[in-house]
Coordinates of C-alpha atoms in Angstrom, one line a residue:
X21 CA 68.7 -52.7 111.4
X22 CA 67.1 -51.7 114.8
X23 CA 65.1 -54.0 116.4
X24 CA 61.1 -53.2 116.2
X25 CA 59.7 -51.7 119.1
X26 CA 58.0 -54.1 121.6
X27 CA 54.5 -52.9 122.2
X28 CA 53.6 -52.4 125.9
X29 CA 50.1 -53.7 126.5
X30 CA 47.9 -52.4 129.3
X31 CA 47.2 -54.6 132.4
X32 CA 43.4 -54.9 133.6
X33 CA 45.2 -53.8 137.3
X34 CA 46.4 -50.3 136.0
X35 CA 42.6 -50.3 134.4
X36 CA 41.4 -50.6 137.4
X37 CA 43.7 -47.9 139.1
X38 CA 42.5 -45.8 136.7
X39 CA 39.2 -45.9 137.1
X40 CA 39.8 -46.0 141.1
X41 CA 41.4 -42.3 140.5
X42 CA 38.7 -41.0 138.3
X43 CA 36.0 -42.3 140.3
X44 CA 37.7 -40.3 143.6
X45 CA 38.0 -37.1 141.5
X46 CA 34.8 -36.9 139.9
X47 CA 33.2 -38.4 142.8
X48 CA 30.5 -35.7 143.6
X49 CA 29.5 -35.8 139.6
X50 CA 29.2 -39.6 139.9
X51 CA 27.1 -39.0 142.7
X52 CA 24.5 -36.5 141.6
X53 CA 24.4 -38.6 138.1
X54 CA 24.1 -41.9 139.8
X55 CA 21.4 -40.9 142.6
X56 CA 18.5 -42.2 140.9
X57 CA 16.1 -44.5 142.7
X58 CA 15.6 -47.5 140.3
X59 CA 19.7 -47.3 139.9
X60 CA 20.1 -47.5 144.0
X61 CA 17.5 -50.8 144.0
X62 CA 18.9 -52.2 141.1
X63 CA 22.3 -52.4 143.4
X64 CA 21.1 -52.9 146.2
X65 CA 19.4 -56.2 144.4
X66 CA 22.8 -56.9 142.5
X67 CA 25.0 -56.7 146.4
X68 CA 22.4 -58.9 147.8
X69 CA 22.4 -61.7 145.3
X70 CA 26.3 -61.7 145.3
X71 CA 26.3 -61.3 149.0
X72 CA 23.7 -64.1 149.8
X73 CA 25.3 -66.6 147.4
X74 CA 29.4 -66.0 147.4
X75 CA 29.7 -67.7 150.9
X76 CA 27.9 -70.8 149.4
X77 CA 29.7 -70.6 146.3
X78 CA 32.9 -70.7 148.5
X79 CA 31.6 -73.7 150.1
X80 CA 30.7 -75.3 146.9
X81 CA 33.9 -74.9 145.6
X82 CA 35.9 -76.1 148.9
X83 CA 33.7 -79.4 148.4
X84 CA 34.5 -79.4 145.1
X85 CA 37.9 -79.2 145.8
X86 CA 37.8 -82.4 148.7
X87 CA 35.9 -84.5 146.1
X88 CA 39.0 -83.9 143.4
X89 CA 41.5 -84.5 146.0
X90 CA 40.1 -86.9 148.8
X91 CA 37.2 -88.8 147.2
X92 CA 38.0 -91.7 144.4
X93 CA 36.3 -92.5 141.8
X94 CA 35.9 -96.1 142.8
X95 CA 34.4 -95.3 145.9
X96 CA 31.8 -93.1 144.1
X97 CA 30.5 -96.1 142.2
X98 CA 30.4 -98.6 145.0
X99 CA 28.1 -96.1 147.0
X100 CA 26.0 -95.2 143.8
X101 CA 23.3 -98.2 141.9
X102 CA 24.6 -99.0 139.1
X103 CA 21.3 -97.9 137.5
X104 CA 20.2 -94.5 136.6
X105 CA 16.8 -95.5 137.8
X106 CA 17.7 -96.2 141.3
X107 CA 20.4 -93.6 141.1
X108 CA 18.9 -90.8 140.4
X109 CA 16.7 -90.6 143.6
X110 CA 19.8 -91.9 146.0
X111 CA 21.2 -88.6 144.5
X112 CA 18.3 -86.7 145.4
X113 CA 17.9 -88.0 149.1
X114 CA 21.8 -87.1 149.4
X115 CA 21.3 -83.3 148.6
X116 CA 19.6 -83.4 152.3
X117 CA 23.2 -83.7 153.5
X118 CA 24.8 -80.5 151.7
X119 CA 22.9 -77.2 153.3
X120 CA 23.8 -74.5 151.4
X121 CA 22.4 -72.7 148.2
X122 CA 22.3 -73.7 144.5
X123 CA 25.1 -71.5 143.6
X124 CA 27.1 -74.1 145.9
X125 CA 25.9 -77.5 143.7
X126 CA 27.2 -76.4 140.5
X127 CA 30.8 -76.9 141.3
X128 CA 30.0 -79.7 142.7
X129 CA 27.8 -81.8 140.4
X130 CA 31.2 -81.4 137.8
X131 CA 33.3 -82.0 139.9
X132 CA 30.7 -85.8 140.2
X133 CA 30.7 -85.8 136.4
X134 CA 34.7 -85.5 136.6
X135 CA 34.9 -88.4 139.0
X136 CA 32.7 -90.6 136.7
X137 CA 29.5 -90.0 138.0
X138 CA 26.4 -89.9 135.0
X139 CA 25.5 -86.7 134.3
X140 CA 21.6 -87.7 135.5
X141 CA 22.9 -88.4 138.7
X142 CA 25.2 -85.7 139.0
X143 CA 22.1 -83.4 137.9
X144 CA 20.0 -84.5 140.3
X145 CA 22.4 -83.9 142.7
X146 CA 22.5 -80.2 141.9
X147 CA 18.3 -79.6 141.9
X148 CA 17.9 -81.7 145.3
X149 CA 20.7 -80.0 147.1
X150 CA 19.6 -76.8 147.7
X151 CA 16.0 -77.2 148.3
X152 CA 15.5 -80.4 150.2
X153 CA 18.1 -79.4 152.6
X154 CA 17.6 -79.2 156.6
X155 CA 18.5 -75.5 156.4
X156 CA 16.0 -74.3 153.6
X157 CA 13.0 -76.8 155.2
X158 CA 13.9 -75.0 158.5
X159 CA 13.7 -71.8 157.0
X160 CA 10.4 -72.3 155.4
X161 CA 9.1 -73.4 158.5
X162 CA 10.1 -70.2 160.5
X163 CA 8.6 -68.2 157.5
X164 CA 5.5 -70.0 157.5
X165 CA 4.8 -70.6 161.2
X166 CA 1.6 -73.1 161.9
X167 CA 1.6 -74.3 158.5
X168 CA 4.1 -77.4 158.2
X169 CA 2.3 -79.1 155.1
X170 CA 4.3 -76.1 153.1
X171 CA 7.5 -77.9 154.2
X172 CA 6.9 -81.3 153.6
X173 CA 5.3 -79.8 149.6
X174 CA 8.3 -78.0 149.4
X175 CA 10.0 -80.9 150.1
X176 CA 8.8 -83.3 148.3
X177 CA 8.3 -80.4 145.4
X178 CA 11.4 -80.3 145.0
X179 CA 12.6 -83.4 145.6
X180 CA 10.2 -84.7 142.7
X181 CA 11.7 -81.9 140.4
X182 CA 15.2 -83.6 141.0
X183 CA 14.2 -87.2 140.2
X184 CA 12.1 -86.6 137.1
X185 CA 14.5 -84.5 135.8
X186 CA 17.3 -86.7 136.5
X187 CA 15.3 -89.5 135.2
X188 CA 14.7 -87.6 131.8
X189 CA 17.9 -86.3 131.1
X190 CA 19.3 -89.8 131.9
X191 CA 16.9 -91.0 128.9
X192 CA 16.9 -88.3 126.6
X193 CA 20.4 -86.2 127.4
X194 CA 23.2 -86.4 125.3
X195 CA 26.5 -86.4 126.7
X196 CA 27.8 -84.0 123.7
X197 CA 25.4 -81.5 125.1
X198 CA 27.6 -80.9 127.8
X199 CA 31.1 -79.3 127.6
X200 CA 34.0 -81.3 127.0
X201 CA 35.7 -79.6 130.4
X202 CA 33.3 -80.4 132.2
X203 CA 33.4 -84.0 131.8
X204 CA 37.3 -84.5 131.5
X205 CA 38.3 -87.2 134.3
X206 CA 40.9 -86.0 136.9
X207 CA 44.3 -86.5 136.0
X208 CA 45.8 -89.4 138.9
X209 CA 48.8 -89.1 140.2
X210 CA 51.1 -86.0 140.9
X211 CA 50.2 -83.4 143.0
X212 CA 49.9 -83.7 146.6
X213 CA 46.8 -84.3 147.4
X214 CA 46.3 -80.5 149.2
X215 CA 47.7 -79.0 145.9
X216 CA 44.7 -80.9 143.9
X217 CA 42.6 -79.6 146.7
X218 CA 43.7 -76.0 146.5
X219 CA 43.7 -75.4 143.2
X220 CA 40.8 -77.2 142.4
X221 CA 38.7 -75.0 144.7
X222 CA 40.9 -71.5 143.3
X223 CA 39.8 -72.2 140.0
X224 CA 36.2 -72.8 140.1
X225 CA 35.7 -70.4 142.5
X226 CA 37.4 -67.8 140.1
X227 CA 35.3 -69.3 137.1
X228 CA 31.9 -69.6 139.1
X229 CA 32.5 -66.2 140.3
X230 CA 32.6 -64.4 137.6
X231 CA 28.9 -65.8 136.1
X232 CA 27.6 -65.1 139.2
X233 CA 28.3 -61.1 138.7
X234 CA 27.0 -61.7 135.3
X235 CA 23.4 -63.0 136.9
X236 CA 23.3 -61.0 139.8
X237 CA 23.5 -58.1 137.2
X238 CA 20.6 -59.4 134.8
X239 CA 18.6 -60.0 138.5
X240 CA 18.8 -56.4 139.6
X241 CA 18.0 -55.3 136.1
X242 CA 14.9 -57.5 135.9
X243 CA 13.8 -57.0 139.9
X244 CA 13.5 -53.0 138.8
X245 CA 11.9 -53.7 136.1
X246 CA 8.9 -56.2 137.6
X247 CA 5.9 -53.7 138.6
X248 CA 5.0 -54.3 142.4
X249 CA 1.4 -53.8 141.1
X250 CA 1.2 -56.9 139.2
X251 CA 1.4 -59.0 142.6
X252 CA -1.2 -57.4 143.9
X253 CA -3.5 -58.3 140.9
X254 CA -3.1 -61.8 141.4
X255 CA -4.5 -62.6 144.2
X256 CA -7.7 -64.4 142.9
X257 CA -6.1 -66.0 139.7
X258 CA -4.1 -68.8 140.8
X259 CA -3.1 -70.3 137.2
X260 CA -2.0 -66.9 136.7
X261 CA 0.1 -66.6 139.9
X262 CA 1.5 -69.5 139.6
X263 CA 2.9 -68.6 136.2
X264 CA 4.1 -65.2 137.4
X265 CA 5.6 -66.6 140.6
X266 CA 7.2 -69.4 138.4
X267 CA 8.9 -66.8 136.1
X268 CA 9.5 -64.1 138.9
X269 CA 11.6 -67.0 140.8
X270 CA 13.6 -67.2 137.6
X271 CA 14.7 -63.8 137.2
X272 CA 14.9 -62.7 141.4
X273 CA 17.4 -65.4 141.8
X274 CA 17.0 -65.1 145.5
X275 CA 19.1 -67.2 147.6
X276 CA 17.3 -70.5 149.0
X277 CA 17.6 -70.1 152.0
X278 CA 15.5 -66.6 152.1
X279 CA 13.5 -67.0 149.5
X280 CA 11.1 -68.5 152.2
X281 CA 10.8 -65.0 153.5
X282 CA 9.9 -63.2 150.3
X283 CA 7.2 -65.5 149.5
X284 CA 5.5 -65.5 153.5
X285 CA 5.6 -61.6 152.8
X286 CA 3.5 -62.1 149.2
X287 CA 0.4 -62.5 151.6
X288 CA -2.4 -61.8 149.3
X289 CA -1.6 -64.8 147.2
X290 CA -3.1 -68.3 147.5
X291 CA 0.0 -70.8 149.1
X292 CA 0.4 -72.8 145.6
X293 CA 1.2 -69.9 143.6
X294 CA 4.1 -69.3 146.2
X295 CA 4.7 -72.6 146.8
X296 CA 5.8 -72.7 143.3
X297 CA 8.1 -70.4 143.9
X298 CA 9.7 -72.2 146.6
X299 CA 10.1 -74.5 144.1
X300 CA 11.2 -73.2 140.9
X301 CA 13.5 -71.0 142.5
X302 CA 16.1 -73.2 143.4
X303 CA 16.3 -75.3 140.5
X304 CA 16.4 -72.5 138.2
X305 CA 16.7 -69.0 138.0
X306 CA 19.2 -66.4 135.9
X307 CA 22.1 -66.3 137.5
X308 CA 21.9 -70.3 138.0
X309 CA 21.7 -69.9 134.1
X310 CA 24.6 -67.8 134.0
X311 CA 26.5 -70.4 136.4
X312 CA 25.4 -73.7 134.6
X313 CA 26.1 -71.8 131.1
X314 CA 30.2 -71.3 131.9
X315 CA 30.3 -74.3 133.9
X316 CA 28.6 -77.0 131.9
X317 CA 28.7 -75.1 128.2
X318 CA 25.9 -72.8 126.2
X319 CA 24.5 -75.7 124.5
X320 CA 24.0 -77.8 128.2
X321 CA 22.1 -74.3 129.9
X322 CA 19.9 -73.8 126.5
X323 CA 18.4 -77.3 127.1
X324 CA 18.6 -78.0 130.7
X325 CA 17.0 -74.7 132.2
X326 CA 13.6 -74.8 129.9
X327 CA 13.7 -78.4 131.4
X328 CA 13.9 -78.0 135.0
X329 CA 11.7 -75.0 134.5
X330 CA 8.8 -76.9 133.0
X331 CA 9.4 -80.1 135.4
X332 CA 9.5 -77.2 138.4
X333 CA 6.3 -75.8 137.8
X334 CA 4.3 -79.8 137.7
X335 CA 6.2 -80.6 140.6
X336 CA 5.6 -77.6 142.8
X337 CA 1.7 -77.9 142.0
X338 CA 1.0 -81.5 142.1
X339 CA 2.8 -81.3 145.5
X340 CA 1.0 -78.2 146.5
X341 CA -2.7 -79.8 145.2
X342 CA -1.6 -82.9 146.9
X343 CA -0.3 -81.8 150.3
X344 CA -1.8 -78.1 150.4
X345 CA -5.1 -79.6 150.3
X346 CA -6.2 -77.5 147.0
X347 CA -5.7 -73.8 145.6
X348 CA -6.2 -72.2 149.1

């Protein structure tokens, strides 16, 4: 009898080589089918979300990595209360130390959960950190020049969104909500300490990475899609605008620390409405989604997004009625 012939299967490099080749020989038909104005923003939107958030992913990751490797468990809950009560908003007042975007927390607020952190904690970790950080409030500041009560209601916008949220899911969360790998404890022992380091980061890095394509893609798809004329409309309805601005922050998924810029440049609406969006932003948006949803599980992202969304939108306008001095 012979043997049976061994199948080869096709690697995804030689895919790629592939395509590579066509796309250099049909490269003047690609062009001429591709040159079509919505396509051109639509990537120009998807290369600006990837660009503004990898560096901060890789920075989420590398912390992630240290926390694995260098940070133990015990020392976690010596620093931390005890209580989620009092927890919760220690968390929040820690994201001031971590400047970078929210693409960088979600790495990170596992890797917490890993080391024995509660998920609120952990979770209010990952809201307060980009948004309450001395590199967004600076940035808002330079976007809105002369007006520094929309720092301190960002601020505390945000902050607020982190504790309440914290503080509910703490009450109400269920811990089988939330994938089982993403609150597996650390094995001990082992590795060198750099090798937990290094492959910590290389893995959610390469896991991370690949949601965040998947949400920079549905935010280029959904930023052609928005009509620039429905701004405009809403410059004298501020329940209105602050809707819109809530659910435009969710599907730009612009990087906090420039989405101060975008809303100074939305001139003809009120400051809540875009104070709102300050808020929201961070704390939720699609690619954030798309991250929490391969790092945390479906079921997690399907409950924990519609929260922070609706806690979001309170926050951002009883801090804006509150330190904005009214709908102005």
């Amino acid at each position: 009898m012979t043997a049976p012939a061994v199948r080869r299967r096709v690697t995804s490099l030689e895919v790629l080589c592939v395509v590579l080749v066509l796309a250099l020989v049909l490269q003047g038909q690609l062009v001429d089918a591709l040159d079509i104005p919505a396509l051109r923003t639509g990537s120009t939107v998807f290369v600006a979300v990837c660009v503004q958030a990898m560096p901060f992913l890789v920075l989420g990751t590398l912390i992630s990595g240290a926390i694995a490797a260098f940070l133990p468990a015990e020392a976690l809950r010596r620093v931390l209360p005890r209580r989620s009560v009092f927890a919760v908003p220690v968390a929040g007042l820690a994201g001031v130390a971590l400047p970078g975007c929210e693409c960088a927390s979600v790495p990170v607020a596992r890797r917490l959960m890993q080391q024995g952190v509660a998920p609120s904690v952990a979770l209010a970790f990952l809201l307060a950190a980009p948004a309450v950080n001395p590199v967004v409030l600076v940035a808002t500041a330079v976007a809105f020049p002369g007006k520094p009560e929309m720092v301190l209601a960002r601020f505390a916008g945000s902050l607020l969104t982190a504790v309440v949220t914290g503080w509910l899911w703490a009450r109400f969360g269920k811990a089988s909500w939330i994938a089982e790998r993403a609150l597996r404890r650390l094995p001990t022992g082992g590795a060198s300490r750099w090798a937990v380091f290094a492959e910590t980061a290389r893995h959610d890095l390469v896991e991370a990475g690949g949601f965040l394509v998947i949400g920079g893609l549905t935010a280029a798809a959904l930023n052609v899609l928005v009509p620039s004329s429905l701004l405009e409309s809403l410059s004298g309805e501020w329940v209105l605008g602050i809707i819109v601005m809530a659910l435009l922050a969710v599907v730009l998924a612009i990087c906090s620390e420039a989405d101060a810029f975008v809303a100074a440049s939305l001139s003809a609406l009120p400051l809540l409405p875009r104070l709102v969006f300050l808020v929201v932003g961070p704390a939720v948006d699609v690619k954030l989604i798309a991250l929490q949803a391969g790092t945390f599980g479906k079921a997690f992202a399907l409950r924990f997004a519609p929260l922070v969304f609706t806690v979001a939108v309170v926050s951002g306008t009883v801090a804006g009625l509150v330190f904005l001095g009214g709908v102005s």
